[in-house]
Short mmCIF file of C-alpha atoms in Angstrom, two decimals:
data_model
loop_
_atom_site.label_atom_id
_atom_site.label_comp_id
_atom_site.label_asym_id
_atom_site.label_seq_id
_atom_site.Cartn_x
_atom_site.Cartn_y
_atom_site.Cartn_z
CA MET A 1 -15.40 9.04 -45.87
CA PHE A 2 -11.69 8.76 -45.08
CA ARG A 3 -11.82 11.90 -42.90
CA ILE A 4 -14.75 10.48 -40.91
CA LEU A 5 -12.86 7.22 -40.35
CA VAL A 6 -9.79 9.05 -39.07
CA ILE A 7 -11.88 11.09 -36.65
CA THR A 8 -13.57 7.93 -35.34
CA ILE A 9 -10.24 6.26 -34.69
CA LEU A 10 -8.89 9.27 -32.85
CA ILE A 11 -11.95 9.49 -30.63
CA THR A 12 -12.02 5.81 -29.69
CA MET A 13 -8.30 5.32 -29.16
CA PRO A 14 -7.09 5.58 -25.54
CA LEU A 15 -5.00 8.66 -24.89
CA ILE A 16 -1.57 7.07 -24.69
CA SER A 17 1.55 9.24 -24.79
CA ALA A 18 4.72 8.70 -26.78
CA GLU A 19 6.09 7.01 -23.65
CA SER A 20 3.14 4.59 -23.46
CA ASP A 21 5.44 1.59 -23.02
CA ILE A 22 5.80 2.73 -19.40
CA GLY A 23 2.43 1.08 -18.86
CA GLN A 24 3.00 -2.06 -20.88
CA THR A 25 4.61 -5.42 -20.23
CA SER A 26 5.28 -8.53 -22.29
CA PRO A 27 4.70 -12.24 -21.52
CA GLU A 28 8.39 -12.93 -20.95
CA LEU A 29 8.44 -10.26 -18.24
CA ARG A 30 5.64 -11.80 -16.14
CA HIS A 31 6.09 -11.09 -12.47
CA ARG A 32 5.32 -13.41 -9.57
CA VAL A 33 2.95 -11.51 -7.27
CA ILE A 34 1.44 -11.82 -3.80
CA VAL A 35 -1.04 -9.13 -2.76
CA SER A 36 -1.33 -8.43 0.99
CA THR A 37 -4.42 -6.34 1.59
CA ASP A 38 -6.56 -4.88 4.39
CA ILE A 39 -9.61 -5.09 2.11
CA GLY A 40 -12.84 -4.70 4.06
CA GLY A 41 -11.02 -2.74 6.73
CA THR A 42 -10.95 0.99 7.39
CA ASP A 43 -11.11 2.20 3.78
CA TYR A 44 -13.06 1.33 0.64
CA ASP A 45 -10.18 1.81 -1.78
CA ASP A 46 -8.85 -1.75 -1.44
CA PHE A 47 -12.05 -3.02 -3.09
CA GLN A 48 -11.38 -0.71 -6.03
CA SER A 49 -7.73 -1.75 -6.23
CA MET A 50 -8.68 -5.43 -6.11
CA VAL A 51 -11.07 -4.95 -9.05
CA HIS A 52 -8.24 -3.28 -10.97
CA TYR A 53 -5.75 -6.01 -10.03
CA LEU A 54 -8.04 -8.83 -11.17
CA LEU A 55 -8.67 -6.99 -14.43
CA TYR A 56 -4.89 -7.00 -15.07
CA SER A 57 -4.22 -10.42 -13.56
CA ASP A 58 -3.66 -12.06 -16.95
CA ILE A 59 -0.24 -10.40 -17.17
CA PHE A 60 0.94 -11.53 -13.72
CA ASP A 61 1.61 -14.89 -12.14
CA THR A 62 -0.53 -14.41 -9.05
CA GLU A 63 0.68 -16.67 -6.24
CA GLY A 64 -1.31 -15.41 -3.28
CA ILE A 65 -3.80 -12.89 -1.89
CA ILE A 66 -3.48 -12.37 1.85
CA SER A 67 -5.87 -10.61 4.21
CA SER A 68 -3.81 -8.34 6.49
CA PRO A 69 -6.29 -5.99 8.24
CA ILE A 70 -4.21 -5.22 11.39
CA GLY A 71 -6.84 -4.15 13.87
CA GLY A 72 -9.54 -3.54 11.28
CA PRO A 73 -12.63 -5.60 10.40
CA GLY A 74 -11.36 -6.90 7.02
CA ARG A 75 -11.00 -10.63 6.54
CA LYS A 76 -10.29 -13.25 3.86
CA SER A 77 -14.05 -13.33 3.20
CA ASP A 78 -13.77 -9.83 1.73
CA ILE A 79 -11.23 -11.10 -0.80
CA LEU A 80 -13.56 -13.96 -1.70
CA LYS A 81 -16.41 -11.49 -2.18
CA VAL A 82 -14.52 -9.76 -5.01
CA ILE A 83 -13.49 -13.09 -6.55
CA ASP A 84 -17.18 -14.06 -6.68
CA VAL A 85 -17.87 -10.91 -8.71
CA TYR A 86 -14.83 -11.63 -10.91
CA GLU A 87 -16.26 -15.07 -11.65
CA LYS A 88 -19.31 -13.47 -13.27
CA ASP A 89 -17.07 -11.70 -15.82
CA TYR A 90 -14.56 -14.52 -16.13
CA GLY A 91 -16.01 -15.89 -19.39
CA ASN A 92 -15.66 -12.55 -21.14
CA LEU A 93 -12.21 -11.92 -19.68
CA LYS A 94 -11.02 -15.38 -20.69
CA SER A 95 -12.00 -14.66 -24.30
CA TRP A 96 -9.46 -11.82 -24.30
CA SER A 97 -6.64 -13.76 -22.65
CA SER A 98 -6.25 -17.39 -21.69
CA SER A 99 -3.90 -16.28 -18.90
CA TYR A 100 -6.61 -14.97 -16.59
CA PRO A 101 -6.49 -17.13 -13.43
CA GLY A 102 -9.55 -19.23 -12.71
CA PRO A 103 -11.82 -18.11 -9.84
CA GLN A 104 -11.24 -21.32 -7.88
CA GLN A 105 -7.49 -20.98 -8.37
CA LEU A 106 -7.70 -17.51 -6.80
CA ARG A 107 -9.83 -18.79 -3.92
CA ASP A 108 -7.33 -21.55 -3.19
CA MET A 109 -4.46 -19.07 -2.89
CA SER A 110 -6.40 -16.61 -0.70
CA LYS A 111 -5.10 -16.75 2.88
CA GLN A 112 -5.87 -15.19 6.23
CA GLY A 113 -2.96 -13.22 7.60
CA ALA A 114 -2.34 -11.33 10.83
CA ILE A 115 -5.38 -9.68 12.38
CA ASP A 116 -3.71 -7.79 15.22
CA ARG A 117 -0.65 -5.55 15.42
CA ALA A 118 2.59 -7.34 16.16
CA GLY A 119 3.89 -6.95 19.71
CA LEU A 120 6.90 -5.00 20.84
CA LYS A 121 9.29 -7.48 19.15
CA GLY A 122 7.68 -6.78 15.76
CA PHE A 123 6.65 -10.38 15.16
CA ASP A 124 4.36 -12.79 16.93
CA THR A 125 3.21 -16.22 15.77
CA PRO A 126 3.08 -17.61 12.22
CA THR A 127 -0.11 -17.05 10.27
CA GLU A 128 -1.54 -18.77 7.23
CA GLY A 129 -0.47 -15.66 5.31
CA SER A 130 3.13 -15.53 6.58
CA GLN A 131 3.60 -19.24 5.97
CA TRP A 132 2.27 -18.83 2.43
CA ILE A 133 4.83 -16.07 1.73
CA ILE A 134 7.59 -18.43 2.86
CA LYS A 135 6.25 -21.31 0.77
CA CYS A 136 6.04 -19.18 -2.37
CA ALA A 137 9.45 -17.56 -1.82
CA LYS A 138 11.11 -20.99 -1.48
CA ARG A 139 9.76 -22.30 -4.79
CA GLN A 140 12.37 -23.16 -7.38
CA ASP A 141 11.88 -20.13 -9.60
CA PRO A 142 14.68 -17.75 -10.63
CA ARG A 143 12.31 -14.76 -10.62
CA PRO A 144 11.91 -12.64 -7.49
CA LEU A 145 8.62 -12.69 -5.61
CA TRP A 146 6.86 -9.32 -5.54
CA VAL A 147 4.81 -8.72 -2.37
CA LEU A 148 2.46 -5.76 -2.81
CA VAL A 149 1.52 -4.60 0.69
CA TRP A 150 -1.75 -2.67 0.79
CA GLY A 151 -2.33 -3.15 4.51
CA GLY A 152 -0.19 -4.27 7.42
CA LEU A 153 3.44 -5.42 7.24
CA GLU A 154 2.95 -8.04 9.95
CA ASP A 155 2.89 -11.06 7.64
CA VAL A 156 6.01 -9.92 5.79
CA ALA A 157 7.83 -9.32 9.10
CA GLN A 158 6.72 -12.70 10.44
CA ALA A 159 7.85 -14.50 7.30
CA LEU A 160 11.25 -12.80 7.40
CA HIS A 161 11.66 -13.68 11.06
CA ASP A 162 10.69 -17.32 10.59
CA GLU A 163 12.72 -17.83 7.40
CA PRO A 164 15.38 -15.10 7.02
CA ALA A 165 16.83 -16.83 3.94
CA ILE A 166 13.88 -15.61 1.82
CA GLU A 167 14.95 -11.98 2.19
CA SER A 168 16.89 -11.90 -1.08
CA LYS A 169 13.93 -13.38 -3.00
CA LEU A 170 11.45 -10.67 -2.00
CA ARG A 171 10.62 -7.38 -3.67
CA VAL A 172 8.27 -5.41 -1.44
CA TYR A 173 6.18 -2.42 -2.51
CA PHE A 174 4.68 -1.04 0.70
CA ILE A 175 1.85 1.49 0.61
CA GLY A 176 2.94 3.17 3.84
CA GLY A 177 1.59 6.43 5.25
CA PRO A 178 -1.58 5.52 7.19
CA ASN A 179 -0.76 1.80 6.97
CA LYS A 180 2.63 2.38 8.53
CA LYS A 181 1.18 3.89 11.70
CA TRP A 182 -0.75 0.65 12.33
CA SER A 183 2.28 -1.54 11.59
CA THR A 184 4.91 0.41 13.51
CA THR A 185 6.42 -2.55 15.37
CA ALA A 186 6.52 -4.79 12.29
CA TYR A 187 8.12 -1.98 10.30
CA ASP A 188 10.55 -1.35 13.16
CA TYR A 189 11.54 -5.02 13.22
CA ILE A 190 12.22 -5.09 9.47
CA SER A 191 14.19 -1.83 9.48
CA ARG A 192 16.40 -3.08 12.32
CA ASN A 193 16.89 -6.69 11.34
CA HIS A 194 16.48 -6.92 7.55
CA ARG A 195 18.28 -3.87 6.23
CA SER A 196 19.19 -5.62 2.98
CA LEU A 197 15.54 -6.20 2.08
CA TRP A 198 14.55 -4.75 -1.31
CA ILE A 199 11.63 -2.47 -0.48
CA ILE A 200 9.81 0.60 -1.78
CA GLU A 201 8.33 2.57 1.11
CA ALA A 202 5.70 4.73 -0.58
CA ASN A 203 4.37 6.96 2.19
CA SER A 204 2.91 9.70 0.00
CA THR A 205 3.78 9.02 -3.65
CA TYR A 206 0.74 6.74 -4.00
CA ARG A 207 -1.55 9.75 -3.53
CA GLY A 208 -0.76 10.78 -7.09
CA TRP A 209 -3.27 8.17 -8.26
CA PHE A 210 -6.19 10.29 -7.03
CA THR A 211 -4.59 13.68 -6.30
CA GLY A 212 -3.42 16.14 -8.96
CA GLY A 213 -2.95 15.52 -12.65
CA ASP A 214 -5.71 16.23 -15.16
CA GLN A 215 -8.97 16.34 -13.17
CA GLU A 216 -11.08 17.95 -15.91
CA GLY A 217 -14.22 16.41 -17.42
CA GLN A 218 -14.06 12.65 -17.80
CA TRP A 219 -10.78 12.50 -15.84
CA ASN A 220 -12.37 13.81 -12.66
CA ASN A 221 -12.39 11.36 -9.73
CA ASP A 222 -16.19 11.46 -9.61
CA SER A 223 -16.88 11.50 -13.37
CA PHE A 224 -14.52 8.77 -14.53
CA PRO A 225 -16.25 5.81 -12.83
CA GLN A 226 -19.65 6.82 -14.18
CA GLN A 227 -18.41 7.34 -17.74
CA HIS A 228 -15.97 4.45 -18.08
CA ILE A 229 -16.59 1.83 -15.38
CA ALA A 230 -20.27 1.68 -14.40
CA ASP A 231 -21.62 -0.30 -17.36
CA CYS A 232 -18.69 -2.71 -17.68
CA GLY A 233 -19.88 -6.07 -16.41
CA ALA A 234 -20.23 -7.26 -12.84
CA LEU A 235 -16.85 -5.85 -11.81
CA GLY A 236 -17.76 -2.42 -13.15
CA GLU A 237 -21.09 -2.42 -11.33
CA PHE A 238 -19.37 -3.58 -8.13
CA PHE A 239 -16.74 -0.87 -8.46
CA VAL A 240 -19.36 1.87 -8.73
CA LYS A 241 -22.35 0.58 -6.75
CA GLY A 242 -21.23 -2.33 -4.65
CA ILE A 243 -18.79 -0.64 -2.30
CA SER A 244 -20.64 0.37 0.84
CA PHE A 245 -18.53 2.16 3.42
CA LYS A 246 -19.92 3.66 6.62
CA SER A 247 -23.45 3.44 5.16
CA GLN A 248 -22.49 5.40 2.05
CA ILE A 249 -22.00 4.19 -1.50
CA ARG A 250 -18.66 5.34 -2.85
CA SER A 251 -18.34 5.76 -6.61
CA THR A 252 -15.38 8.12 -6.72
CA ILE A 253 -11.84 7.06 -7.57
CA LYS A 254 -9.38 6.49 -4.80
CA MET A 255 -7.57 3.20 -5.54
CA GLY A 256 -4.66 4.22 -3.33
CA ASP A 257 -3.02 0.78 -3.50
CA THR A 258 -3.15 0.45 -7.29
CA PRO A 259 0.20 2.23 -7.86
CA SER A 260 1.90 -0.92 -6.54
CA VAL A 261 0.26 -2.89 -9.34
CA VAL A 262 0.93 -0.57 -12.26
CA TYR A 263 4.51 -0.12 -11.04
CA LEU A 264 5.10 -3.65 -12.32
CA LEU A 265 3.91 -2.62 -15.79
CA GLY A 266 6.97 -0.44 -16.20
CA LYS A 267 10.04 -1.37 -18.18
CA SER A 268 12.44 -1.35 -15.22
CA PRO A 269 10.76 -2.26 -11.91
CA GLU A 270 14.14 -3.34 -10.51
CA ASP A 271 15.14 0.32 -10.82
CA PRO A 272 12.72 2.40 -8.69
CA SER A 273 14.33 5.63 -9.90
CA SER A 274 12.98 5.01 -13.42
CA GLN A 275 9.66 6.45 -14.63
CA SER A 276 6.56 4.40 -13.94
CA TRP A 277 2.81 4.78 -13.59
CA GLY A 278 3.42 3.53 -10.05
CA GLY A 279 5.86 6.31 -9.22
CA SER A 280 9.53 7.12 -9.24
CA PHE A 281 11.56 6.87 -6.02
CA VAL A 282 14.90 7.78 -4.47
CA ARG A 283 17.30 5.76 -2.33
CA ALA A 284 16.25 6.08 1.28
CA TRP A 285 18.32 7.89 3.87
CA ASP A 286 18.78 6.28 7.29
CA ARG A 287 15.30 5.36 8.48
CA PRO A 288 14.34 8.03 11.04
CA ARG A 289 13.52 6.82 14.56
CA TYR A 290 13.07 8.79 17.78
CA THR A 291 12.93 7.47 21.34
CA PHE A 292 11.57 9.69 24.12
CA GLU A 293 11.95 8.71 27.75
CA HIS A 294 10.18 11.91 28.69
CA LEU A 295 6.80 13.21 27.58
CA PRO A 296 7.67 15.01 24.32
CA THR A 297 6.55 18.60 23.95
CA VAL A 298 5.93 20.88 20.99
CA ASP A 299 9.64 21.72 20.93
CA ASP A 300 10.47 18.09 20.16
CA THR A 301 10.63 17.76 16.38
CA VAL A 302 10.51 14.57 14.32
CA GLU A 303 10.52 13.75 10.63
CA THR A 304 7.16 12.92 9.08
CA PHE A 305 6.68 9.15 8.63
CA ALA A 306 9.37 8.47 11.25
CA ILE A 307 8.96 5.86 13.99
CA ILE A 308 8.41 7.54 17.36
CA GLU A 309 8.65 5.61 20.63
CA ILE A 310 7.51 7.13 23.92
CA ILE A 311 8.62 5.09 26.94
CA ARG A 312 6.84 5.59 30.25
CA ARG A 313 8.48 3.90 33.22
CA ILE A 314 6.16 2.54 35.90
CA ASN A 315 6.94 3.05 39.59
CA CYS A 316 3.98 1.16 40.96
CA ASP A 317 2.55 -2.35 40.87
CA THR A 318 0.22 -3.10 37.97
CA THR A 319 -2.07 -6.00 37.16
CA PRO A 320 -1.40 -8.20 34.10
CA ASP A 321 -4.61 -7.01 32.47
CA SER A 322 -3.95 -3.28 32.85
CA LYS A 323 -4.24 -1.36 29.59
CA SER A 324 -2.73 1.87 28.33
CA TYR A 325 -3.45 3.76 25.11
CA LEU A 326 -1.95 6.67 23.23
CA ILE A 327 -4.85 8.86 22.09
CA ILE A 328 -3.69 10.88 19.10
CA ASP A 329 -5.36 12.18 15.94
CA LYS A 330 -8.71 10.87 17.27
CA GLN A 331 -7.34 7.30 17.25
CA ARG A 332 -6.28 4.90 20.01
CA PHE A 333 -2.99 3.00 19.88
CA GLU A 334 -2.47 0.43 22.60
CA GLY A 335 0.81 0.61 24.47
CA PHE A 336 3.17 -2.35 24.66
CA VAL A 337 4.48 -3.69 27.96
CA ASP A 338 8.12 -4.77 28.34
CA MET A 339 9.56 -7.28 30.82
CA SER A 340 9.90 -4.58 33.48
CA GLY A 341 6.29 -3.49 33.12
CA ASN A 342 7.16 -0.20 31.39
CA ARG A 343 4.87 1.06 28.61
CA HIS A 344 6.02 1.72 25.06
CA PHE A 345 3.83 3.79 22.76
CA ILE A 346 4.89 3.62 19.12
CA PHE A 347 3.51 5.93 16.45
CA SER A 348 4.28 7.26 12.97
CA PRO A 349 3.04 10.75 11.97
CA LYS A 350 1.73 10.95 8.41
CA THR A 351 1.44 14.76 8.16
CA ALA A 352 3.69 17.69 8.99
CA LYS A 353 2.00 19.46 11.90
CA LYS A 354 1.77 19.78 15.68
CA TRP A 355 0.49 16.55 17.25
CA ASN A 356 -1.30 16.60 20.62
CA TYR A 357 -1.65 13.36 22.53
CA THR A 358 -3.10 11.99 25.77
CA ILE A 359 -2.29 8.74 27.54
CA GLU A 360 -5.38 6.87 28.70
CA SER A 361 -4.58 4.11 31.17
CA THR A 362 -5.98 1.94 33.93
CA VAL A 363 -2.67 2.68 35.69
CA PRO A 364 -3.38 5.89 37.69
CA GLU A 365 0.25 6.98 37.42
CA LEU A 366 -0.05 7.15 33.63
CA ASN A 367 -3.66 8.14 33.11
CA ASN A 368 -4.28 11.55 31.54
CA GLN A 369 -0.63 12.38 30.90
CA LYS A 370 -0.50 14.82 28.00
CA GLY A 371 1.99 16.28 25.61
CA SER A 372 2.72 17.17 22.01
CA PHE A 373 5.42 17.08 19.36
CA THR A 374 5.97 18.61 15.94
CA SER A 375 6.61 16.76 12.70
CA TYR A 376 8.19 18.25 9.59
CA ARG A 377 8.51 17.14 5.99
CA PRO A 378 11.81 15.52 5.00
CA ASN A 379 14.43 17.94 3.73
CA PRO A 380 14.97 17.63 -0.05
CA GLU A 381 18.69 17.35 0.68
CA GLN A 382 18.05 13.94 2.23
CA ALA A 383 17.86 12.44 -1.25
CA ASN A 384 21.51 13.34 -1.76
CA HIS A 385 22.56 11.28 1.23
CA PRO A 386 21.30 7.71 0.71
CA SER A 387 21.90 5.35 3.57
CA GLY A 388 24.85 2.99 3.57
CA GLN A 389 22.83 0.62 5.73
CA TYR A 390 19.75 0.40 3.52
CA GLU A 391 21.15 -0.11 0.04
CA ASN A 392 17.92 -1.60 -1.35
CA TRP A 393 15.46 0.68 0.44
CA TRP A 394 13.60 3.29 -1.64
CA THR A 395 11.16 6.00 -0.69
CA ASP A 396 9.29 9.15 -1.82
CA ASN A 397 11.26 11.80 -3.67
CA PRO A 398 11.41 14.83 -1.32
CA ASP A 399 12.12 17.32 -4.15
CA PRO A 400 9.27 19.89 -4.09
CA ALA A 401 9.15 19.76 -7.90
CA PHE A 402 7.60 16.28 -7.64
CA ALA A 403 5.07 17.07 -4.90
CA GLU A 404 1.32 17.47 -5.26
CA GLY A 405 0.68 20.04 -2.56
CA VAL A 406 2.09 18.53 0.64
CA HIS A 407 2.34 15.02 -0.82
CA GLN A 408 5.95 14.34 -1.72
CA GLY A 409 6.60 12.32 -4.85
CA ALA A 410 2.92 12.23 -5.86
CA LYS A 411 3.52 14.05 -9.14
CA THR A 412 5.64 11.13 -10.38
CA ILE A 413 2.29 9.30 -10.63
CA SER A 414 -0.26 12.06 -11.30
CA ARG A 415 1.61 13.20 -14.42
CA TRP A 416 0.48 9.94 -16.07
CA ARG A 417 -3.19 10.30 -15.06
CA LYS A 418 -4.67 10.29 -18.59
CA GLU A 419 -2.47 7.39 -19.63
CA PHE A 420 -3.23 5.03 -16.77
CA LEU A 421 -6.93 5.89 -16.61
CA SER A 422 -7.27 5.46 -20.38
CA ASP A 423 -5.64 2.05 -20.13
CA PHE A 424 -7.93 1.12 -17.22
CA ALA A 425 -11.03 2.22 -19.16
CA GLN A 426 -9.97 0.23 -22.20
CA ARG A 427 -9.41 -2.90 -20.13
CA MET A 428 -12.79 -2.55 -18.41
CA GLN A 429 -14.40 -3.12 -21.81
CA ARG A 430 -13.29 -6.75 -21.54
CA CYS A 431 -15.85 -7.33 -18.79
CA LYS A 432 -18.87 -6.61 -20.96
CA LYS A 433 -18.09 -8.22 -24.29
CA LEU A 434 -16.36 -11.21 -25.82
CA LYS A 435 -13.30 -10.65 -27.95
CA GLN A 436 -14.29 -11.00 -31.58
#
C-alpha cells in the first residue's frame, strides 16, 4: 500500500527541479505590473500569453493592460474578450487565492494605446495608454513599475517624452525582434533620449519558450495544450479552441510574450544576469544604428536587430499626400518625411541574412529604387564590452553556448521547459475545480 501511494505522488507531482524557487515568488515580493500588448494583431500568441498572465495574476499587483497594436488590427476590445472568458473561471480561481483581481477591476484598467507607428521624432500625441503609464508611475509607491511590452513601444516612448521624471520608476521588459521593426522610431527615441532607462531588450531570448528544450511526448508544443490545458475551464477551452487566426484554429504553444511574465517569478528580477524562467541577459553594448545616405548594397553590413535608416533626398516638388514605402521581407514600411521633404525609411532586421528591398513611391524619382544589405549576428565578444552610455540596458546573451539554433540567448529559457510547463499545467487545474 505504501509503495502504491509513493508512486501516485510521484506521478501527480509537477516536475520541479532542485532550483524550483526560480519560478516562485512570495507575497512580500509582489510586483506592480502594466502589460502593453498587441493582442488581436498580427499573431495569436498574445491571446495565449494573456490567458497565462491572468492565471498568475493573483501574485502580481496588476495596474494596467494597454492595447498597443502599432499598425495591426488589435484593439482594447480584444483584451476585454479574454477578461470575459476569465470571468467564467473567476469563482474557481478566487477559491484558490483571494488576490485574483476582479473582472470589472481588470476592465477598468484596460486602456487603448497607440494604434499607429510614431513619426520620425519617435513620439506623437498622448494616448489613453501613455497617460495611464504616467499616472501609475507617479503613484506614491516605493516599488518600481514593471511595464511588460508585448507589442509596440510607442506608449512607453510617449509617456517618457511627456513626463521624463518617471524614467527611474520604470522597469521595462520588451519583447523585441519582430515588434522592434514596427516600433523603430519609438525605440530610436528611447535609445537616444532615455539612456538611463532600465530595460531588457529581448530580441531572440523569448523564443526559448517554444523553441528547444524537451519537446518529447507531453512536452511537445502540439501535445501539451491537449493533455494539460484543453479541459481546464473556460480559459483552457479558449486557449485551445477559441483562438482563430487567419481562418485557422491554433492549439499549439507559442506564448512568445510569456517570458516577460515568468521573469518576475524569479528571485532577482533586478539582476537580469541571474537565472530565470524568463531568461538570463547581458549588459548591452552601444545600441547599433546605421544611417545610409546612399542606397545600401549587399556589401553594406549591419548587426541583426540594429536600427537602419535609409535617407533619400528629393530633388523635385512633391505633393503633401505623396507616399513612399520600403518593401522588404514581403512587408511594407511607410517612409517618414522630414521638414525638407526628404524620405527616411527605418527598419530593423530580425535575422542574419541578405535583405533585398524596393522603394515604392508616388514620387517618380524614388519609385522602384532597389538595393540590398547584409545583416550578421552580434559577435559574442560584444558581451565583454558593455556600454558606458546604457548602464541599465540588457539584451540577449550572444554566447553560442546559450543559443537555440540561430536564436541567441534562447537556451536560458528552454532549459527550464519542463519546470515552467509543469507549473503552468498545475495552475490550469484551478480553472476547473474549487480548492477544497
